[in-house]
Amino acid sequence: DTEVTQTPKHLVMGMTNKKSLKCEQHMGHRAMYWYKQKAKKPPELMFVYSYEKLSINESVPSRFSPECPNSSLLNLHLHALQPEDSALYLCASSQAQGTAGYTFGSGTRLTVV
Amino acid sequence: AQSVTQLDSQVPVFEEAPVELRCNYSSSVSVYLFWYVQYPNQGLQLLLKYLSGSTLVKGINGFEAEFNKSQTSFHLRKPSVHISDTAEYFCAVSASGAGSYQLTFGKGTKLSVIP
């Protein structure tokens, strides 16, 4: 299995809703990442988990809450989002920090209404 | 810190013509270099990467890139493009040392192949 699987593919949520994005990989990668991508822009790093521990938080608002239950799973919990948070959320994984070969999932297209 | 400059935001090219997408980087340390492709409404797919060794790197879908350390460039080339190559292409860099998590992307180049 050489894929990163993200669910759901599309999500529409209200500003008072609570939802979660899920990401799963079975490549034995020990680093996992959340990126946010706005239209016509490059991906922006949000969080990095290394060996199931949060190692980088790029000053992301607390309405985004990451969770890494085990080495294969990465969640992003969403609460009280704003319309400007609408974007494509990408999950990625790699063998270890500092090594090459990030594998990206196909993303979750999030729309906040 | 590293930075990436993709010199062209849009590149139109006729089908079966050659194409070069330009990428320059800046870093005070050794780096790994990557090219990713993103088709509409999809995630990023790795085209090729330079880690070390031969400066000419071959990737998927007939693409290749050449690492030029003196010019700090990593340009992507394909000798004959197809309609299916229409997509956004991102050049990216990461520091090669341990503890270097971050993949820094350029702003992207939209390749449009004209029939």
PDB file of C-alpha atoms in Angstrom:
ATOM      1  CA  ASP A   1       0.000   0.000   0.000  1.00  0.00           C
ATOM      2  CA  THR A   2       1.684   3.207  -1.178  1.00  0.00           C
ATOM      3  CA  GLU A   3      -1.168   5.607  -0.605  1.00  0.00           C
ATOM      4  CA  VAL A   4      -2.348   8.209   1.833  1.00  0.00           C
ATOM      5  CA  THR A   5      -6.116   8.003   2.187  1.00  0.00           C
ATOM      6  CA  GLN A   6      -8.138  11.021   3.239  1.00  0.00           C
ATOM      7  CA  THR A   7     -11.811  11.096   4.180  1.00  0.00           C
ATOM      8  CA  PRO A   8     -14.158  12.673   3.452  1.00  0.00           C
ATOM      9  CA  LYS A   9     -13.300  13.985  -0.013  1.00  0.00           C
ATOM     10  CA  HIS A  10     -15.763  16.847   0.331  1.00  0.00           C
ATOM     11  CA  LEU A  11     -17.192  18.499   3.450  1.00  0.00           C
ATOM     12  CA  VAL A  12     -19.619  21.370   3.900  1.00  0.00           C
ATOM     13  CA  MET A  13     -20.024  22.612   7.452  1.00  0.00           C
ATOM     14  CA  GLY A  14     -21.608  25.508   9.273  1.00  0.00           C
ATOM     15  CA  MET A  15     -19.658  27.849  11.483  1.00  0.00           C
ATOM     16  CA  THR A  16     -21.064  26.250  14.639  1.00  0.00           C
ATOM     17  CA  ASN A  17     -20.446  22.653  13.582  1.00  0.00           C
ATOM     18  CA  LYS A  18     -17.802  20.232  14.817  1.00  0.00           C
ATOM     19  CA  LYS A  19     -16.313  17.894  12.239  1.00  0.00           C
ATOM     20  CA  SER A  20     -13.175  15.836  11.748  1.00  0.00           C
ATOM     21  CA  LEU A  21     -10.921  15.101   8.799  1.00  0.00           C
ATOM     22  CA  LYS A  22      -9.208  11.739   8.717  1.00  0.00           C
ATOM     23  CA  CYS A  23      -5.971  10.569   7.169  1.00  0.00           C
ATOM     24  CA  GLU A  24      -4.518   7.067   7.040  1.00  0.00           C
ATOM     25  CA  GLN A  25      -1.327   5.530   5.683  1.00  0.00           C
ATOM     26  CA  HIS A  26       0.121   2.022   5.892  1.00  0.00           C
ATOM     27  CA  MET A  27       3.589   2.658   4.500  1.00  0.00           C
ATOM     28  CA  GLY A  28       5.282   2.655   7.891  1.00  0.00           C
ATOM     29  CA  HIS A  29       5.948   6.368   7.635  1.00  0.00           C
ATOM     30  CA  ARG A  30       6.642   7.951  11.033  1.00  0.00           C
ATOM     31  CA  ALA A  31       6.091  11.594  10.048  1.00  0.00           C
ATOM     32  CA  MET A  32       2.670  12.921   9.078  1.00  0.00           C
ATOM     33  CA  TYR A  33       1.617  16.393   8.029  1.00  0.00           C
ATOM     34  CA  TRP A  34      -1.429  18.596   7.538  1.00  0.00           C
ATOM     35  CA  TYR A  35      -1.312  21.218   4.814  1.00  0.00           C
ATOM     36  CA  LYS A  36      -3.877  23.836   3.827  1.00  0.00           C
ATOM     37  CA  GLN A  37      -4.186  24.917   0.210  1.00  0.00           C
ATOM     38  CA  LYS A  38      -6.215  27.868  -0.984  1.00  0.00           C
ATOM     39  CA  ALA A  39      -7.195  28.173  -4.630  1.00  0.00           C
ATOM     40  CA  LYS A  40      -4.298  28.965  -6.977  1.00  0.00           C
ATOM     41  CA  LYS A  41      -1.814  28.919  -4.084  1.00  0.00           C
ATOM     42  CA  PRO A  42       0.826  26.425  -2.940  1.00  0.00           C
ATOM     43  CA  PRO A  43       0.156  24.225   0.091  1.00  0.00           C
ATOM     44  CA  GLU A  44       0.920  25.794   3.476  1.00  0.00           C
ATOM     45  CA  LEU A  45       2.156  23.665   6.346  1.00  0.00           C
ATOM     46  CA  MET A  46      -0.118  23.526   9.396  1.00  0.00           C
ATOM     47  CA  PHE A  47       1.125  20.701  11.618  1.00  0.00           C
ATOM     48  CA  VAL A  48       3.831  18.053  11.709  1.00  0.00           C
ATOM     49  CA  TYR A  49       3.689  14.863  13.747  1.00  0.00           C
ATOM     50  CA  SER A  50       6.821  12.831  14.223  1.00  0.00           C
ATOM     51  CA  TYR A  51       6.559   9.442  15.946  1.00  0.00           C
ATOM     52  CA  GLU A  52       2.999  10.345  16.991  1.00  0.00           C
ATOM     53  CA  LYS A  53       4.098  13.509  18.747  1.00  0.00           C
ATOM     54  CA  LEU A  54       3.294  17.019  17.578  1.00  0.00           C
ATOM     55  CA  SER A  55       6.581  18.586  16.568  1.00  0.00           C
ATOM     56  CA  ILE A  56       5.511  21.632  14.573  1.00  0.00           C
ATOM     57  CA  ASN A  57       2.471  23.877  14.865  1.00  0.00           C
ATOM     58  CA  GLU A  58       2.722  26.706  12.390  1.00  0.00           C
ATOM     59  CA  SER A  59       0.745  29.163  14.533  1.00  0.00           C
ATOM     60  CA  VAL A  60      -2.528  27.607  13.478  1.00  0.00           C
ATOM     61  CA  PRO A  61      -5.688  28.927  15.206  1.00  0.00           C
ATOM     62  CA  SER A  62      -7.042  26.729  17.994  1.00  0.00           C
ATOM     63  CA  ARG A  63     -10.230  26.048  16.039  1.00  0.00           C
ATOM     64  CA  PHE A  64      -8.033  23.469  14.252  1.00  0.00           C
ATOM     65  CA  SER A  65      -7.011  20.641  16.568  1.00  0.00           C
ATOM     66  CA  PRO A  66      -4.796  17.809  15.312  1.00  0.00           C
ATOM     67  CA  GLU A  67      -4.662  14.345  16.779  1.00  0.00           C
ATOM     68  CA  CYS A  68      -2.439  11.354  16.039  1.00  0.00           C
ATOM     69  CA  PRO A  69      -4.015   8.240  17.637  1.00  0.00           C
ATOM     70  CA  ASN A  70      -1.327   5.917  16.267  1.00  0.00           C
ATOM     71  CA  SER A  71       1.423   5.772  13.682  1.00  0.00           C
ATOM     72  CA  SER A  72      -1.016   5.179  10.811  1.00  0.00           C
ATOM     73  CA  LEU A  73      -3.720   7.704  11.579  1.00  0.00           C
ATOM     74  CA  LEU A  74      -3.897  11.477  11.671  1.00  0.00           C
ATOM     75  CA  ASN A  75      -7.033  13.462  12.391  1.00  0.00           C
ATOM     76  CA  LEU A  76      -7.850  17.135  12.156  1.00  0.00           C
ATOM     77  CA  HIS A  77     -10.718  18.239  14.393  1.00  0.00           C
ATOM     78  CA  LEU A  78     -12.590  21.337  13.270  1.00  0.00           C
ATOM     79  CA  HIS A  79     -14.730  23.585  15.440  1.00  0.00           C
ATOM     80  CA  ALA A  80     -16.171  27.075  14.985  1.00  0.00           C
ATOM     81  CA  LEU A  81     -14.531  27.599  11.634  1.00  0.00           C
ATOM     82  CA  GLN A  82     -14.827  30.744   9.573  1.00  0.00           C
ATOM     83  CA  PRO A  83     -15.681  31.022   5.867  1.00  0.00           C
ATOM     84  CA  GLU A  84     -12.063  31.961   5.146  1.00  0.00           C
ATOM     85  CA  ASP A  85     -11.060  28.501   6.362  1.00  0.00           C
ATOM     86  CA  SER A  86     -12.613  27.032   3.229  1.00  0.00           C
ATOM     87  CA  ALA A  87      -9.785  25.312   1.369  1.00  0.00           C
ATOM     88  CA  LEU A  88      -8.326  21.987   0.281  1.00  0.00           C
ATOM     89  CA  TYR A  89      -6.797  20.219   3.281  1.00  0.00           C
ATOM     90  CA  LEU A  90      -3.996  17.859   2.370  1.00  0.00           C
ATOM     91  CA  CYS A  91      -2.466  15.146   4.482  1.00  0.00           C
ATOM     92  CA  ALA A  92       1.028  13.841   3.738  1.00  0.00           C
ATOM     93  CA  SER A  93       3.454  11.354   5.201  1.00  0.00           C
ATOM     94  CA  SER A  94       7.153  10.627   4.929  1.00  0.00           C
ATOM     95  CA  GLN A  95       9.608   8.033   6.181  1.00  0.00           C
ATOM     96  CA  ALA A  96      11.113  10.269   8.845  1.00  0.00           C
ATOM     97  CA  GLN A  97      11.750  13.874   9.516  1.00  0.00           C
ATOM     98  CA  GLY A  98      14.266  15.412   7.169  1.00  0.00           C
ATOM     99  CA  THR A  99      14.140  12.654   4.603  1.00  0.00           C
ATOM    100  CA  ALA A 100      12.794  12.887   1.139  1.00  0.00           C
ATOM    101  CA  GLY A 101       9.659  11.498  -0.358  1.00  0.00           C
ATOM    102  CA  TYR A 102       6.481  13.043   0.945  1.00  0.00           C
ATOM    103  CA  THR A 103       3.383  11.172  -0.160  1.00  0.00           C
ATOM    104  CA  PHE A 104       0.247  13.284  -0.334  1.00  0.00           C
ATOM    105  CA  GLY A 105      -3.368  12.257  -0.071  1.00  0.00           C
ATOM    106  CA  SER A 106      -5.954  13.545  -2.516  1.00  0.00           C
ATOM    107  CA  GLY A 107      -7.282  16.015   0.012  1.00  0.00           C
ATOM    108  CA  THR A 108     -10.536  17.071   1.619  1.00  0.00           C
ATOM    109  CA  ARG A 109     -12.305  19.988  -0.043  1.00  0.00           C
ATOM    110  CA  LEU A 110     -13.785  21.940   2.896  1.00  0.00           C
ATOM    111  CA  THR A 111     -16.437  24.600   2.504  1.00  0.00           C
ATOM    112  CA  VAL A 112     -17.511  26.609   5.551  1.00  0.00           C
ATOM    113  CA  VAL A 113     -20.912  28.274   5.226  1.00  0.00           C
TER     114      VAL A 113
ATOM    115  CA  ALA B   1      15.511  28.744   5.848  1.00  0.00           C
ATOM    116  CA  GLN B   2      14.865  27.782   2.264  1.00  0.00           C
ATOM    117  CA  SER B   3      12.929  29.525  -0.465  1.00  0.00           C
ATOM    118  CA  VAL B   4      11.781  28.579  -3.948  1.00  0.00           C
ATOM    119  CA  THR B   5      11.073  30.799  -6.932  1.00  0.00           C
ATOM    120  CA  GLN B   6       9.138  29.522  -9.893  1.00  0.00           C
ATOM    121  CA  LEU B   7       9.785  32.077 -12.562  1.00  0.00           C
ATOM    122  CA  ASP B   8       6.656  31.526 -14.653  1.00  0.00           C
ATOM    123  CA  SER B   9       3.150  31.484 -13.218  1.00  0.00           C
ATOM    124  CA  GLN B  10       1.650  30.231 -16.487  1.00  0.00           C
ATOM    125  CA  VAL B  11       3.178  28.376 -19.424  1.00  0.00           C
ATOM    126  CA  PRO B  12       1.078  27.677 -22.534  1.00  0.00           C
ATOM    127  CA  VAL B  13       2.558  25.199 -24.995  1.00  0.00           C
ATOM    128  CA  PHE B  14       1.280  23.353 -28.034  1.00  0.00           C
ATOM    129  CA  GLU B  15       0.782  19.614 -27.907  1.00  0.00           C
ATOM    130  CA  GLU B  16       3.905  17.596 -28.829  1.00  0.00           C
ATOM    131  CA  ALA B  17       6.160  20.635 -28.271  1.00  0.00           C
ATOM    132  CA  PRO B  18       8.922  20.610 -25.642  1.00  0.00           C
ATOM    133  CA  VAL B  19       8.497  22.453 -22.369  1.00  0.00           C
ATOM    134  CA  GLU B  20      10.715  23.722 -19.567  1.00  0.00           C
ATOM    135  CA  LEU B  21       9.364  24.881 -16.227  1.00  0.00           C
ATOM    136  CA  ARG B  22      11.876  26.927 -14.307  1.00  0.00           C
ATOM    137  CA  CYS B  23      12.696  26.684 -10.611  1.00  0.00           C
ATOM    138  CA  ASN B  24      15.367  28.433  -8.563  1.00  0.00           C
ATOM    139  CA  TYR B  25      15.994  27.908  -4.880  1.00  0.00           C
ATOM    140  CA  SER B  26      17.837  29.590  -2.064  1.00  0.00           C
ATOM    141  CA  SER B  27      19.327  27.814   0.938  1.00  0.00           C
ATOM    142  CA  SER B  28      22.304  28.106   3.249  1.00  0.00           C
ATOM    143  CA  VAL B  29      22.421  24.319   3.730  1.00  0.00           C
ATOM    144  CA  SER B  30      22.271  21.255   1.509  1.00  0.00           C
ATOM    145  CA  VAL B  31      18.839  20.528   0.160  1.00  0.00           C
ATOM    146  CA  TYR B  32      16.599  17.945  -1.379  1.00  0.00           C
ATOM    147  CA  LEU B  33      14.607  19.134  -4.398  1.00  0.00           C
ATOM    148  CA  PHE B  34      11.268  17.956  -5.726  1.00  0.00           C
ATOM    149  CA  TRP B  35       8.744  18.527  -8.451  1.00  0.00           C
ATOM    150  CA  TYR B  36       5.104  17.775  -7.762  1.00  0.00           C
ATOM    151  CA  VAL B  37       2.135  17.840 -10.132  1.00  0.00           C
ATOM    152  CA  GLN B  38      -1.420  18.667  -9.116  1.00  0.00           C
ATOM    153  CA  TYR B  39      -4.318  17.905 -11.426  1.00  0.00           C
ATOM    154  CA  PRO B  40      -7.581  19.807 -10.877  1.00  0.00           C
ATOM    155  CA  ASN B  41      -9.321  18.916  -7.615  1.00  0.00           C
ATOM    156  CA  GLN B  42      -6.657  16.407  -6.674  1.00  0.00           C
ATOM    157  CA  GLY B  43      -3.736  16.124  -4.274  1.00  0.00           C
ATOM    158  CA  LEU B  44      -0.076  16.421  -5.145  1.00  0.00           C
ATOM    159  CA  GLN B  45       1.766  13.654  -6.954  1.00  0.00           C
ATOM    160  CA  LEU B  46       5.550  13.374  -6.859  1.00  0.00           C
ATOM    161  CA  LEU B  47       7.056  13.651 -10.343  1.00  0.00           C
ATOM    162  CA  LEU B  48      10.718  13.363  -9.406  1.00  0.00           C
ATOM    163  CA  LYS B  49      13.245  14.219  -6.725  1.00  0.00           C
ATOM    164  CA  TYR B  50      16.898  15.043  -6.359  1.00  0.00           C
ATOM    165  CA  LEU B  51      18.595  13.769  -3.218  1.00  0.00           C
ATOM    166  CA  SER B  52      22.231  13.383  -4.273  1.00  0.00           C
ATOM    167  CA  GLY B  53      24.372  11.877  -7.006  1.00  0.00           C
ATOM    168  CA  SER B  54      23.605  12.325 -10.687  1.00  0.00           C
ATOM    169  CA  THR B  55      22.356  15.817 -11.425  1.00  0.00           C
ATOM    170  CA  LEU B  56      19.978  14.613 -14.140  1.00  0.00           C
ATOM    171  CA  VAL B  57      16.917  13.078 -12.591  1.00  0.00           C
ATOM    172  CA  LYS B  58      14.252  11.186 -14.500  1.00  0.00           C
ATOM    173  CA  GLY B  59      10.717  10.966 -13.237  1.00  0.00           C
ATOM    174  CA  ILE B  60       7.317   9.699 -14.166  1.00  0.00           C
ATOM    175  CA  ASN B  61       5.328  10.586 -17.286  1.00  0.00           C
ATOM    176  CA  GLY B  62       8.486  11.360 -19.305  1.00  0.00           C
ATOM    177  CA  PHE B  63       9.611  14.313 -17.185  1.00  0.00           C
ATOM    178  CA  GLU B  64      13.189  14.993 -16.180  1.00  0.00           C
ATOM    179  CA  ALA B  65      14.982  17.717 -14.243  1.00  0.00           C
ATOM    180  CA  GLU B  66      18.549  18.844 -13.880  1.00  0.00           C
ATOM    181  CA  PHE B  67      20.076  20.046 -10.639  1.00  0.00           C
ATOM    182  CA  ASN B  68      22.525  22.891 -11.133  1.00  0.00           C
ATOM    183  CA  LYS B  69      24.212  23.809  -7.881  1.00  0.00           C
ATOM    184  CA  SER B  70      26.127  26.800  -9.216  1.00  0.00           C
ATOM    185  CA  GLN B  71      22.940  28.351 -10.594  1.00  0.00           C
ATOM    186  CA  THR B  72      20.788  27.034  -7.718  1.00  0.00           C
ATOM    187  CA  SER B  73      18.290  25.776 -10.255  1.00  0.00           C
ATOM    188  CA  PHE B  74      16.197  22.668 -10.743  1.00  0.00           C
ATOM    189  CA  HIS B  75      14.347  23.109 -14.024  1.00  0.00           C
ATOM    190  CA  LEU B  76      11.765  20.582 -15.182  1.00  0.00           C
ATOM    191  CA  ARG B  77      11.669  19.462 -18.809  1.00  0.00           C
ATOM    192  CA  LYS B  78       9.669  17.262 -21.112  1.00  0.00           C
ATOM    193  CA  PRO B  79      10.561  16.781 -24.788  1.00  0.00           C
ATOM    194  CA  SER B  80       6.988  16.354 -26.023  1.00  0.00           C
ATOM    195  CA  VAL B  81       3.913  17.293 -23.986  1.00  0.00           C
ATOM    196  CA  HIS B  82       0.448  15.785 -24.130  1.00  0.00           C
ATOM    197  CA  ILE B  83      -2.956  17.246 -23.363  1.00  0.00           C
ATOM    198  CA  SER B  84      -2.972  15.163 -20.185  1.00  0.00           C
ATOM    199  CA  ASP B  85       0.038  17.125 -18.876  1.00  0.00           C
ATOM    200  CA  THR B  86      -2.182  20.160 -18.309  1.00  0.00           C
ATOM    201  CA  ALA B  87      -1.888  20.753 -14.568  1.00  0.00           C
ATOM    202  CA  GLU B  88      -0.256  22.846 -11.851  1.00  0.00           C
ATOM    203  CA  TYR B  89       3.386  22.072 -11.174  1.00  0.00           C
ATOM    204  CA  PHE B  90       5.098  22.855  -7.872  1.00  0.00           C
ATOM    205  CA  CYS B  91       8.807  22.922  -7.198  1.00  0.00           C
ATOM    206  CA  ALA B  92       9.691  22.251  -3.556  1.00  0.00           C
ATOM    207  CA  VAL B  93      12.765  22.130  -1.340  1.00  0.00           C
ATOM    208  CA  SER B  94      13.613  20.716   2.048  1.00  0.00           C
ATOM    209  CA  ALA B  95      16.805  20.903   4.059  1.00  0.00           C
ATOM    210  CA  SER B  96      18.635  17.594   4.009  1.00  0.00           C
ATOM    211  CA  GLY B  97      19.613  17.459   7.669  1.00  0.00           C
ATOM    212  CA  ALA B  98      17.914  15.646  10.511  1.00  0.00           C
ATOM    213  CA  GLY B  99      15.072  17.523  12.125  1.00  0.00           C
ATOM    214  CA  SER B 100      14.223  19.276   8.870  1.00  0.00           C
ATOM    215  CA  TYR B 101      10.519  18.695   8.577  1.00  0.00           C
ATOM    216  CA  GLN B 102       9.364  21.446   6.369  1.00  0.00           C
ATOM    217  CA  LEU B 103       8.782  21.163   2.647  1.00  0.00           C
ATOM    218  CA  THR B 104       8.819  24.660   1.146  1.00  0.00           C
ATOM    219  CA  PHE B 105       6.880  25.103  -2.077  1.00  0.00           C
ATOM    220  CA  GLY B 106       7.180  27.565  -4.904  1.00  0.00           C
ATOM    221  CA  LYS B 107       4.049  29.396  -5.993  1.00  0.00           C
ATOM    222  CA  GLY B 108       3.401  26.967  -8.815  1.00  0.00           C
ATOM    223  CA  THR B 109       3.385  27.035 -12.598  1.00  0.00           C
ATOM    224  CA  LYS B 110       0.223  26.293 -14.503  1.00  0.00           C
ATOM    225  CA  LEU B 111       1.047  24.323 -17.622  1.00  0.00           C
ATOM    226  CA  SER B 112      -1.617  24.550 -20.309  1.00  0.00           C
ATOM    227  CA  VAL B 113      -1.213  22.252 -23.303  1.00  0.00           C
ATOM    228  CA  ILE B 114      -2.942  23.555 -26.410  1.00  0.00           C
ATOM    229  CA  PRO B 115      -4.298  21.022 -28.922  1.00  0.00           C
TER     230      PRO B 115
END
